[in-house]
Coordinates of C-alpha atoms and ligand atoms in Angstrom, one line a residue:
X1 CA 52.7 -6.6 8.6
X2 CA 54.3 -9.4 6.6
X3 CA 50.7 -10.9 5.8
X4 CA 49.5 -7.6 4.6
X5 CA 52.3 -7.1 2.2
X6 CA 52.1 -10.8 0.9
X7 CA 48.2 -9.9 0.3
X8 CA 49.0 -6.7 -1.6
X9 CA 51.6 -8.5 -3.7
X10 CA 48.9 -11.2 -4.4
X11 CA 46.1 -8.7 -5.2
X12 CA 48.7 -6.9 -7.6
X13 CA 49.6 -9.8 -9.5
X14 CA 45.9 -10.6 -9.8
X15 CA 45.2 -7.3 -11.2
X16 CA 47.8 -7.4 -13.5
X17 CA 47.1 -10.9 -14.9
X18 CA 43.4 -9.4 -15.6
X19 CA 44.8 -6.5 -17.6
X20 CA 46.7 -8.6 -19.8
X21 CA 44.3 -11.4 -20.2
X22 CA 42.6 -9.7 -23.1
X23 CA 45.6 -8.7 -25.0
X24 CA 47.1 -12.1 -24.6
X25 CA 43.8 -13.8 -25.7
X26 CA 43.5 -11.2 -28.4
X27 CA 46.5 -13.2 -30.4
X28 CA 43.8 -14.5 -32.7
X29 CA 41.7 -12.1 -35.0
X30 CA 40.8 -8.7 -33.8
X31 CA 42.9 -6.2 -31.8
X32 CA 42.2 -5.5 -28.1
X33 CA 39.2 -3.8 -27.4
X34 CA 37.3 -5.1 -30.4
X35 CA 34.7 -7.9 -30.4
X36 CA 35.7 -11.3 -30.5
X37 CA 32.7 -13.3 -31.7
X38 CA 32.1 -16.8 -30.7
X39 CA 29.5 -19.4 -30.0
X40 CA 27.3 -19.1 -26.8
X41 CA 27.6 -22.2 -24.8
X42 CA 24.8 -25.0 -25.0
X43 CA 24.0 -25.1 -21.5
X44 CA 24.0 -22.8 -18.5
X45 CA 26.9 -24.7 -16.6
X46 CA 24.8 -26.9 -14.2
X47 CA 26.5 -30.1 -13.6
X48 CA 23.2 -31.8 -13.1
X49 CA 21.4 -30.7 -16.6
X50 CA 24.6 -29.7 -18.7
X51 CA 22.3 -28.7 -21.6
X52 CA 19.8 -26.8 -19.9
X53 CA 19.9 -23.2 -20.3
X54 CA 22.1 -21.3 -22.8
X55 CA 25.5 -19.3 -22.4
X56 CA 26.0 -15.9 -24.0
X57 CA 22.4 -14.6 -23.7
X58 CA 20.4 -13.3 -20.8
X59 CA 16.6 -13.4 -21.8
X60 CA 14.6 -10.4 -20.5
X61 CA 11.2 -11.0 -21.6
X62 CA 9.0 -14.1 -23.5
X63 CA 6.0 -13.1 -25.4
X64 CA 4.2 -16.4 -26.1
X65 CA 1.7 -16.5 -28.6
X66 CA 0.1 -20.0 -28.6
X67 CA -2.4 -21.9 -30.5
X68 CA -3.4 -25.4 -29.1
X69 CA -6.0 -27.9 -30.1
X70 CA -6.8 -31.6 -29.8
X71 CA -7.7 -33.7 -32.8
X72 CA -11.2 -35.1 -32.6
X73 CA -11.5 -38.0 -31.8
X74 CA -8.6 -38.1 -29.4
X75 CA -6.0 -40.6 -30.3
X76 CA -4.6 -43.0 -28.2
X77 CA -1.9 -42.3 -26.8
X78 CA -3.2 -38.6 -26.2
X79 CA -1.8 -36.1 -28.6
X80 CA -2.4 -32.3 -29.4
X81 CA -1.3 -29.7 -31.8
X82 CA 0.4 -26.9 -30.5
X83 CA 1.6 -23.8 -32.8
X84 CA 3.5 -20.7 -31.4
X85 CA 5.3 -17.6 -32.0
X86 CA 7.7 -16.9 -29.2
X87 CA 9.1 -13.3 -29.5
X88 CA 11.9 -13.0 -27.1
X89 CA 13.7 -10.1 -25.8
X90 CA 17.3 -10.8 -24.9
X91 CA 20.9 -9.5 -24.1
X92 CA 24.0 -10.8 -25.4
X93 CA 26.5 -11.3 -22.8
X94 CA 29.3 -12.2 -24.9
X95 CA 30.1 -11.2 -28.6
X96 CA 27.8 -13.9 -30.3
X97 CA 28.1 -15.1 -34.0
X98 CA 25.6 -18.0 -32.7
X99 CA 23.7 -18.7 -29.7
X100 CA 21.1 -21.4 -28.8
X101 CA 17.8 -21.7 -27.3
X102 CA 16.3 -25.0 -25.7
X103 CA 13.6 -26.7 -27.7
X104 CA 12.5 -30.1 -27.4
X105 CA 10.3 -32.3 -29.8
X106 CA 9.0 -29.2 -31.7
X107 CA 10.1 -27.8 -35.0
X108 CA 11.3 -24.3 -35.7
X109 CA 9.9 -23.2 -39.1
X110 CA 11.4 -19.5 -39.3
X111 CA 13.5 -17.5 -36.9
X112 CA 13.9 -13.4 -37.4
X113 CA 16.1 -11.3 -35.2
X114 CA 15.5 -7.6 -35.3
X115 CA 13.2 -8.1 -38.0
X116 CA 15.4 -10.1 -40.4
X117 CA 15.2 -13.8 -41.2
X118 CA 18.2 -15.8 -39.9
X119 CA 19.8 -19.1 -40.6
X120 CA 19.5 -21.5 -37.7
X121 CA 19.1 -25.6 -37.3
X122 CA 18.0 -27.9 -34.5
X123 CA 20.4 -30.5 -33.1
X124 CA 18.8 -32.6 -30.6
X125 CA 17.1 -30.4 -28.1
X126 CA 19.2 -27.3 -29.0
X127 CA 17.9 -24.6 -31.5
X128 CA 21.1 -22.9 -32.9
X129 CA 20.6 -19.3 -34.3
X130 CA 23.2 -17.5 -36.2
X131 CA 22.5 -13.6 -35.9
X132 CA 23.7 -11.3 -38.6
X133 CA 24.7 -8.8 -37.9
X134 CA 26.6 -10.7 -35.0
X135 CA 25.6 -9.4 -31.7
X136 CA 28.0 -7.4 -29.4
X137 CA 28.2 -8.0 -25.7
X138 CA 25.5 -5.9 -24.0
X139 CA 23.3 -5.5 -27.1
X140 CA 19.6 -6.4 -27.0
X141 CA 17.9 -8.3 -29.7
X142 CA 14.2 -9.3 -30.4
X143 CA 14.3 -12.8 -31.4
X144 CA 10.9 -14.1 -32.8
X145 CA 10.6 -18.1 -33.4
X146 CA 7.6 -19.4 -35.2
X147 CA 7.6 -23.3 -34.2
X148 CA 5.0 -26.0 -33.6
X149 CA 4.4 -29.8 -33.4
X150 CA 2.6 -32.8 -31.9
X151 CA 2.4 -32.7 -28.1
X152 CA 2.6 -35.8 -26.2
X153 CA 2.9 -36.7 -22.4
X154 CA 6.9 -35.9 -21.8
X155 CA 8.8 -37.4 -18.9
X156 CA 11.8 -36.3 -16.8
X157 CA 14.8 -38.1 -16.2
X158 CA 13.2 -39.9 -13.0
X159 CA 10.4 -41.0 -15.3
X160 CA 7.6 -38.4 -14.0
X161 CA 5.4 -36.7 -16.3
X162 CA 6.4 -33.0 -16.9
X163 CA 6.4 -30.3 -19.5
X164 CA 3.4 -29.9 -21.9
X165 CA 1.5 -32.9 -20.7
X166 CA -1.5 -33.6 -23.2
X167 CA -4.7 -34.2 -21.4
X168 CA -8.2 -35.6 -22.6
X169 CA -9.4 -31.8 -22.3
X170 CA -6.3 -30.0 -22.9
X171 CA -2.7 -29.9 -21.3
X172 CA -1.4 -29.8 -17.5
X173 CA 1.8 -27.8 -18.1
X174 CA 4.3 -28.2 -15.1
X175 CA 8.0 -28.1 -16.2
X176 CA 10.3 -28.6 -13.2
X177 CA 13.1 -29.0 -13.7
X178 CA 14.0 -28.4 -17.2
X179 CA 10.8 -29.2 -19.1
X180 CA 9.6 -25.7 -20.5
X181 CA 11.8 -26.8 -23.7
X182 CA 8.8 -29.1 -24.5
X183 CA 6.5 -26.0 -24.9
X184 CA 8.7 -23.0 -26.0
X185 CA 12.2 -22.0 -27.3
X186 CA 13.6 -21.1 -23.9
X187 CA 16.8 -20.6 -21.6
X188 CA 15.6 -23.1 -19.4
X189 CA 17.6 -22.5 -16.3
X190 CA 16.4 -20.7 -13.2
X191 CA 19.8 -18.5 -13.5
X192 CA 18.1 -16.9 -16.5
X193 CA 14.9 -15.3 -15.0
X194 CA 12.5 -13.4 -17.4
X195 CA 9.2 -11.6 -17.3
X196 CA 6.2 -13.2 -19.4
X197 CA 3.2 -12.3 -21.6
X198 CA 0.9 -15.0 -22.8
X199 CA -1.9 -14.9 -25.8
X200 CA -3.2 -18.5 -25.8
X201 CA -5.9 -19.2 -28.5
X202 CA -7.9 -22.5 -27.7
X203 CA -11.3 -23.8 -29.3
X204 CA -14.2 -21.8 -27.5
X205 CA -15.2 -23.5 -24.4
X206 CA -11.7 -24.4 -23.3
X207 CA -9.9 -22.3 -20.6
X208 CA -6.3 -21.4 -20.9
X209 CA -4.6 -20.5 -17.4
X210 CA -1.3 -19.1 -17.4
X211 CA 0.8 -17.1 -14.7
X212 CA 0.2 -13.7 -13.4
X213 CA -3.3 -11.7 -14.4
X214 CA -6.0 -12.2 -16.9
X215 CA -6.1 -9.2 -18.8
X216 CA -8.2 -10.2 -21.6
X217 CA -10.5 -13.0 -23.3
X218 CA -11.9 -12.6 -26.6
X219 CA -14.0 -15.1 -28.5
X220 CA -14.5 -15.0 -32.4
X221 CA -15.0 -17.5 -35.0
X222 CA -15.1 -20.5 -32.6
X223 CA -11.7 -19.9 -30.8
X224 CA -11.1 -17.9 -27.6
X225 CA -7.8 -16.1 -26.8
X226 CA -6.8 -15.7 -23.2
X227 CA -4.3 -13.1 -22.7
X228 CA -2.1 -13.1 -19.4
X229 CA 0.3 -10.7 -18.0
X230 CA 3.2 -12.2 -15.5
X231 CA 5.5 -9.2 -14.9
X232 CA 7.4 -10.5 -12.2
X233 CA 10.8 -12.3 -13.0
X234 CA 10.2 -15.8 -13.2
X235 CA 12.3 -19.1 -13.9
X236 CA 11.3 -21.0 -16.9
X237 CA 10.4 -24.0 -14.8
X238 CA 7.6 -22.2 -13.3
X239 CA 5.9 -20.9 -16.3
X240 CA 2.6 -22.7 -17.0
X241 CA -0.1 -22.5 -19.8
X242 CA -2.6 -25.1 -18.7
X243 CA -5.4 -25.9 -20.9
X244 CA -8.8 -27.7 -20.3
X245 CA -12.2 -27.5 -18.9
X246 CA -11.8 -24.9 -16.1
X247 CA -14.1 -23.0 -13.8
X248 CA -12.5 -19.6 -12.7
X249 CA -13.0 -18.0 -9.3
X250 CA -11.6 -14.5 -8.7
X251 CA -11.5 -12.8 -5.4
X252 CA -9.2 -10.8 -3.3
X253 CA -7.2 -12.3 -0.3
X254 CA -7.2 -10.6 3.2
X255 CA -3.7 -9.2 2.4
X256 CA -4.7 -7.5 -0.7
X257 CA -3.4 -10.2 -3.3
X258 CA -5.8 -10.8 -6.3
X259 CA -6.5 -14.4 -6.5
X260 CA -7.8 -16.5 -9.6
X261 CA -8.5 -20.0 -9.0
X262 CA -9.1 -22.5 -11.9
X263 CA -10.7 -25.6 -11.0
X264 CA -11.9 -28.5 -13.2
X265 CA -15.8 -28.7 -12.6
X266 CA -15.4 -32.7 -13.2
X267 CA -14.0 -32.9 -9.8
X268 CA -16.0 -33.0 -6.5
X269 CA -16.1 -30.0 -4.5
X270 CA -14.0 -31.7 -1.6
X271 CA -11.0 -31.5 -4.3
X272 CA -10.5 -27.7 -3.6
X273 CA -12.0 -27.1 -0.3
X274 CA -8.7 -26.4 1.0
X275 CA -8.2 -23.6 -1.2
X276 CA -10.5 -21.5 0.8
X277 CA -7.7 -21.4 3.4
X278 CA -5.3 -19.4 1.1
X279 CA -6.2 -16.5 2.2
X280 CA -5.4 -17.1 5.9
X281 CA -2.2 -18.8 4.7
X282 CA -0.9 -15.7 2.6
X283 CA -1.3 -13.6 6.1
X284 CA 0.4 -16.3 8.1
X285 CA 3.3 -16.7 5.7
X286 CA 3.8 -12.9 5.0
X287 CA 4.4 -12.6 8.8
X288 CA 7.1 -15.4 8.5
X289 CA 8.7 -14.3 5.2
X290 CA 7.8 -10.9 4.3
X291 CA 5.7 -9.5 1.7
X292 CA 4.0 -11.8 -0.8
X293 CA 6.4 -11.2 -3.7
X294 CA 3.9 -11.3 -7.0
X295 CA 1.0 -9.7 -8.7
X296 CA -1.3 -12.5 -8.2
X297 CA -1.9 -16.0 -6.9
X298 CA -4.3 -18.7 -7.3
X299 CA -4.4 -22.7 -8.1
X300 CA -5.2 -24.8 -10.9
X301 CA -6.7 -28.1 -9.8
X302 CA -7.1 -30.5 -12.9
X303 CA -8.8 -33.7 -13.2
X304 CA -5.7 -35.6 -14.6
X305 CA -2.6 -36.1 -12.6
X306 CA 1.3 -35.9 -13.1
X307 CA 1.4 -37.3 -9.8
X308 CA 2.6 -34.3 -7.9
X309 CA 1.7 -30.6 -7.3
X310 CA 4.0 -27.7 -8.7
X311 CA 4.4 -24.3 -7.3
X312 CA 4.0 -22.6 -10.7
X313 CA 4.6 -18.9 -10.2
X314 CA 1.4 -17.2 -8.9
X315 CA -0.5 -20.0 -10.1
X316 CA 0.3 -23.2 -8.2
X317 CA -0.8 -26.5 -10.2
X318 CA -2.4 -29.4 -8.1
X319 CA -3.3 -33.0 -9.5
X320 CA -6.8 -33.9 -8.9
X321 CA -6.8 -32.8 -5.1
X322 CA -5.4 -30.0 -3.3
X323 CA -4.9 -31.0 0.2
X324 CA -4.3 -28.7 3.0
X325 CA -0.7 -29.4 3.7
X326 CA 0.0 -29.3 0.0
X327 CA -1.7 -26.0 -0.5
X328 CA 0.4 -24.5 2.3
X329 CA 3.6 -26.2 0.7
X330 CA 3.0 -24.8 -2.8
X331 CA 2.0 -21.2 -1.6
X332 CA 5.3 -21.2 0.7
X333 CA 7.3 -22.1 -2.3
X334 CA 6.4 -18.7 -3.9
X335 CA 8.8 -17.0 -1.5
X336 CA 11.1 -20.1 -1.1
X337 CA 11.7 -21.4 -4.8
X338 CA 10.0 -18.9 -6.9
X339 CA 11.0 -15.5 -5.7
X340 CA 14.3 -17.0 -4.4
X341 CA 15.1 -19.9 -6.9
X342 CA 17.8 -22.3 -6.8
X343 CA 21.1 -21.3 -8.4
X344 CA 22.1 -24.9 -9.4
X345 CA 19.6 -27.9 -9.2
X346 CA 21.9 -29.2 -6.4
X347 CA 20.3 -26.4 -4.3
X348 CA 16.9 -28.0 -4.6
X349 CA 16.7 -28.6 -0.7
X350 CA 16.2 -24.9 -0.3
X351 CA 12.9 -25.0 -2.2
X352 CA 11.8 -28.5 -0.7
X353 CA 13.2 -27.9 2.8
X354 CA 11.7 -24.4 3.3
X355 CA 8.2 -25.3 1.6
X356 CA 8.0 -28.3 3.9
X357 CA 9.0 -26.7 6.9
X358 CA 6.2 -23.9 6.2
X359 CA 3.7 -26.6 6.0
X360 CA 4.5 -27.8 9.5
X361 CA 4.6 -24.2 10.8
X362 CA 0.9 -24.0 9.2
X363 CA -0.1 -27.1 11.0
X364 CA 1.2 -25.8 14.4
X365 CA -0.7 -22.6 13.5
X366 CA -4.0 -24.7 13.0
X367 CA -3.4 -26.6 16.5
X368 CA -2.3 -29.7 14.8
X369 CA 1.2 -31.3 15.0
X370 CA 3.9 -28.7 15.9
X371 CA 6.9 -28.0 13.9
X372 CA 8.8 -29.8 16.9
X373 CA 6.5 -32.8 16.6
X374 CA 7.2 -33.0 12.9
X375 CA 10.8 -33.0 13.6
X376 CA 10.5 -35.6 16.3
X377 CA 8.9 -38.0 13.6
X378 CA 11.7 -37.5 11.2
X379 CA 14.2 -38.4 13.9
X380 CA 12.4 -41.7 14.7
X381 CA 13.7 -43.0 11.3
X382 CA 16.2 -45.5 12.2
X383 CA 19.9 -44.6 11.7
X384 CA 20.4 -47.6 9.1
X385 CA 17.4 -46.6 7.1
X386 CA 18.2 -45.4 3.3
X387 CA 16.7 -42.1 4.2
X388 CA 19.9 -41.0 5.9
X389 CA 22.1 -41.8 3.0
X390 CA 21.1 -39.0 0.7
X391 CA 23.6 -36.0 0.8
X392 CA 21.0 -33.2 1.0
X393 CA 23.3 -30.5 -0.4
X394 CA 24.2 -32.7 -3.7
X395 CA 21.7 -35.5 -4.0
X396 CA 22.2 -36.0 -7.9
X397 CA 19.9 -35.2 -10.6
X398 CA 18.0 -38.7 -10.1
X399 CA 17.1 -37.7 -6.3
X400 CA 15.8 -33.9 -6.7
X401 CA 12.5 -34.8 -5.2
X402 CA 13.4 -37.7 -2.9
X403 CA 11.9 -38.0 0.5
X404 CA 15.0 -36.7 2.4
X405 CA 15.3 -33.5 0.2
X406 CA 11.8 -32.5 1.7
X407 CA 12.1 -34.0 5.4
X408 CA 15.6 -33.9 6.3
X409 CA 15.3 -30.5 4.4
X410 CA 12.6 -29.3 6.8
X411 CA 14.4 -31.0 9.8
X412 CA 17.6 -29.1 9.1
X413 CA 15.6 -25.8 9.1
X414 CA 13.7 -26.6 12.4
X415 CA 17.2 -27.6 14.0
X416 CA 18.7 -24.5 12.6
X417 CA 16.0 -22.6 14.3
X418 CA 16.5 -24.2 17.7
X419 CA 20.1 -23.7 17.4
X420 CA 19.9 -19.8 16.6
X421 CA 16.6 -18.9 18.2
X422 CA 13.3 -17.6 16.8
X423 CA 14.3 -14.2 16.1
X424 CA 17.5 -14.9 14.3
X425 CA 15.7 -17.6 12.3
X426 CA 12.9 -15.3 11.0
X427 CA 15.3 -12.5 10.5
X428 CA 17.3 -15.1 8.4
X429 CA 14.2 -16.1 6.4
X430 CA 13.1 -12.5 5.7
X431 CA 16.7 -11.2 4.8
X432 CA 17.2 -14.4 2.5
X433 CA 14.1 -13.4 0.5
X434 CA 14.8 -9.6 0.5
X435 CA 18.5 -10.4 -0.4
X436 CA 17.9 -12.9 -3.1
X437 CA 14.3 -12.2 -4.3
X438 CA 14.0 -12.0 -7.9
X439 CA 17.0 -14.0 -8.6
X440 CA 18.7 -17.2 -7.3
X441 CA 21.1 -18.3 -4.7
X442 CA 22.9 -21.5 -3.4
X443 CA 23.3 -23.4 -0.5
X444 CA 26.7 -21.8 0.3
X445 CA 24.8 -18.3 0.1
X446 CA 22.5 -19.6 2.7
X447 CA 25.0 -21.1 5.0
X448 CA 26.9 -17.7 4.9
X449 CA 23.9 -15.4 5.5
X450 CA 22.7 -17.9 8.4
X451 CA 26.2 -17.2 9.9
X452 CA 26.2 -13.5 9.3
X453 CA 22.6 -13.3 10.8
X454 CA 23.1 -15.3 13.9
X455 CA 26.7 -14.4 14.6
X456 CA 27.5 -18.0 15.2
X457 CA 29.9 -20.3 13.4
X458 CA 27.5 -22.9 11.8
X459 CA 29.8 -24.6 9.7
X460 CA 29.8 -27.8 11.6
X461 CA 26.4 -27.6 11.8
X462 CA 25.7 -27.6 8.2
X463 CA 28.1 -30.1 7.4
X464 CA 26.4 -32.5 9.7
X465 CA 22.8 -31.8 8.4
X466 CA 23.6 -31.1 4.5
X467 CA 26.8 -32.8 3.6
X468 CA 27.0 -36.0 5.5
X469 CA 25.0 -39.2 4.5
X470 CA 24.4 -40.3 8.0
X471 CA 21.7 -39.5 10.5
X472 CA 22.8 -36.5 12.7
X473 CA 23.3 -37.3 16.4
X474 CA 25.3 -34.3 17.6
X475 CA 25.5 -30.7 16.0
Ligands
LIG501 N1 8.4 -29.3 -6.8 C1 7.2 -30.3 -6.8 C2 6.7 -29.8 -5.1 O1 7.1 -30.3 -4.2 C3 7.4 -31.5 -6.8 C4 7.9 -32.2 -7.9 C5 8.3 -31.8 -9.2 C6 8.2 -33.5 -8.3 N2 8.5 -32.5 -10.1 C7 8.5 -33.7 -9.6 C8 7.8 -34.6 -7.4 C9 8.6 -35.1 -9.8 C10 8.0 -35.9 -7.5 C11 8.5 -36.3 -8.9 O2 6.0 -29.1 -5.0
ZN502 ZN1 7.6 -28.4 -3.2

């Protein structure tokens, strides 16, 4: 009784505070209820990458019209010329007199908002746009940015190649975690998903491969324009517009998904032999995670290398080789990472742990090592090994792709499966995808859903597996 009245009093006070806040804040210009214009934040608020993404806007759609060519002869180090018009549909989420997009190493030459030229400038990797008339909360606007410049081979903060990586025959475009700004003006954080269209014009003979379905291919005057349609909401890091010598292979998988593979013909056949398993894998992962979430799938296998593969949405990217375990890993990411994306980069184990666990499941399905055997393998790592010193739920921006994110992440999921049983575990996986698909989720969301689906108190379990920089012994 007493508790109840205390709660009511607290709730009442909170409601009162909420009503009063706008009036108090309104001491500056404008009366209550009238717009109060300010600048959108220069980042989405991710502690690992403070300037990635932007505040005050929600991008709905990117229409990317790109023209790309390599100088002849190719300079050393490699460079390309990229020119673009990005037509961006966005909604203001606050009253804006200025907002930012992320753009790195390229120059904007013109910005048009709702048909009118606007003032803008570029400070470091931020393109700052001052719309007039100003944008009120909830208004939609069309922002057209004309931009371009010289492309290089950019690197992420760990030193790995990423973004628009110039190659001898085009470019490898793989942008995790915040490399999309190296090729288009973007709200470069997973929390701002959008749909995409591409028109990519390259010299005749080159192929441009993006996300989704190929809807048109037209050649005139020595140039080919490749038109791709990617209507499923997508995090910016999963967008690609890879250019090069590619052979396209189109077919329909056993589950009905249209497949478009793009393989560099300079590679030996063995480089893509595992891609033939994609159809069977789609059927297998649909059983585990629910229906495949996108309009298409396929792989890009390039003859240059960034040193890793990436789960670019609907069109996974492979460097030189596509090994079976990696093919399974990137396909599983389409559910775990792409459809359900990390709310913050600290949540990266939800991507890599699931994708690694899925490849363990595939291995077991094929009669090789079981998930339990893979788990046992991880547990042979001695307790004093640095492997156990990473806090999986908060690895820091320099350890997004450290071994433990993958292997301890997968081991966590296997231990969870044993703890709650197969039925609850796969109900959890499918509910996770259903509930958060098309958006983002965090480790806290996962812990809460696991508790809810299993009906068990799993807090100690997750503390031991995710939050403690020590080898789990009891849980
Ligand atoms: N997300 C990729 C995968 O596991 C890996 C990845 C992205 C990566 N960037 C990287 C690995 C940089 C090492 C270094 O499929
Ligand atoms: Zn991965």
